[in-house]
Amino acid sequence: MTSESSNVRVGLVGACGRMGQLIIKRVLATEGMEISSAFDLVNIGKDIGEIVGAGKLDVPVSDSKDLAQVLKDSKTDVLIDFTIAPATAVNAPIAASAGVNLIIGTTGLTAEQKENIADAVKKNNVAAVISSNYSIGVGVFFKLIRDAAKYLGDAYDVEIIEAHHNQKKDAPSGTAVTAAEIISEAMGGKEFVYGREGVCPRGKEIGIHAIRGGDIVGDHTVMFIGNSERIEIRHQAHSREIFVGGAVLAAKWVVSQKKGTVYAMSDVLN
């Protein structure tokens, strides 16, 4: 979809939530971008600009059941979705069928759900960025653990520990799973073990452990543990703003990319 405006026209699912409001504020502060549509389960009919404290934007909050029609009427170029897996699994293909590009930061999507979204992207000739983490720092974190895994190989055991706030619904985090997949690929394929209990002697698996508590934004630590030494590579998120910046960067980037393609955040960061 190409809008009549020279600005990239952005829609948000979950617009009234914490992440949604932060993204809206960042879009409004970014040259060449504007908010064209907003969707949520609450505040239907209210102006999203007034909800986020940015003044009237003449963009009412719409119900997601009207997603396709509102996206078309508003000439939205790209839809950003950081909600929950069941909602994203339904809404992303609908948006793609409306000719709208996608930025998906929802975690907990099943392999089947991801495949259905990718199929919709290709079928409807739009572009999408799907990533478990939109932080630029996490992009560097992923590169560091990939390089470490190539150097260290099977001589070192690998454990991944992630910690998030007590409201996060899925475990382990998408970022932790992505980290495990990167390391597994670099090491030629590894089994994942999620936590341990009872008699469970360690083999050559990658251990993944989840901690939930308080208001932790997101901590990820990868431990390469050898005899007499260990290497730890850690990323700590201090604020959700790091994800917001990456998501808005991706939204501006994706509209000019080859259609029918699903990209990762590493593509955005080149």
CSV table of N, CA and C in Angstrom, one decimal, residues 16 19 24 69-70 107-108 124 138 141 195 199 207 218 244 265 269:
chain,number,residue,atom,x,y,z
A,16,CYS,N,-3.3,1.4,23.3
A,16,CYS,CA,-3.5,2.1,24.6
A,16,CYS,C,-2.6,1.5,25.7
A,19,MET,N,3.4,-0.2,25.9
A,19,MET,CA,4.3,-0.3,24.8
A,19,MET,C,3.7,0.5,23.6
A,24,ILE,N,3.7,5.2,19.9
A,24,ILE,CA,3.0,6.4,19.3
A,24,ILE,C,3.7,7.7,19.6
A,69,GLN,N,-11.0,-2.9,7.4
A,69,GLN,CA,-11.6,-1.8,6.9
A,69,GLN,C,-11.0,-0.5,7.3
A,70,VAL,N,-10.6,-0.4,8.6
A,70,VAL,CA,-10.0,0.8,9.1
A,70,VAL,C,-8.6,1.0,8.5
A,107,THR,N,5.9,-12.0,21.3
A,107,THR,CA,6.6,-13.2,21.5
A,107,THR,C,5.6,-14.3,21.9
A,108,GLY,N,6.1,-15.6,21.9
A,108,GLY,CA,5.2,-16.7,22.2
A,108,GLY,C,4.5,-17.3,21.0
A,124,ASN,N,0.1,-11.9,-0.1
A,124,ASN,CA,-0.4,-10.5,-0.3
A,124,ASN,C,0.6,-9.5,-0.7
A,138,VAL,N,20.6,-5.6,21.6
A,138,VAL,CA,20.4,-7.0,21.5
A,138,VAL,C,21.0,-7.6,20.1
A,141,PHE,N,24.4,-8.1,20.9
A,141,PHE,CA,24.5,-9.3,21.8
A,141,PHE,C,24.4,-10.6,21.0
A,195,GLY,N,14.8,-25.5,32.0
A,195,GLY,CA,14.8,-25.8,33.4
A,195,GLY,C,15.2,-27.2,33.7
A,199,VAL,N,16.4,-36.1,38.6
A,199,VAL,CA,17.7,-36.7,38.1
A,199,VAL,C,17.8,-36.3,36.6
A,207,GLY,N,20.9,-25.2,28.1
A,207,GLY,CA,19.9,-25.0,29.2
A,207,GLY,C,19.3,-23.6,29.1
A,218,GLY,N,14.0,-6.6,31.1
A,218,GLY,CA,14.5,-7.7,30.4
A,218,GLY,C,16.0,-7.9,30.6
A,244,VAL,N,11.2,0.4,21.6
A,244,VAL,CA,10.4,1.4,20.9
A,244,VAL,C,11.2,2.0,19.7
A,265,MET,N,15.3,-8.4,12.6
A,265,MET,CA,15.9,-7.1,13.0
A,265,MET,C,17.3,-7.0,12.6
A,269,LEU,N,19.2,-3.7,10.9
A,269,LEU,CA,20.4,-3.1,11.4
A,269,LEU,C,21.6,-3.4,10.4
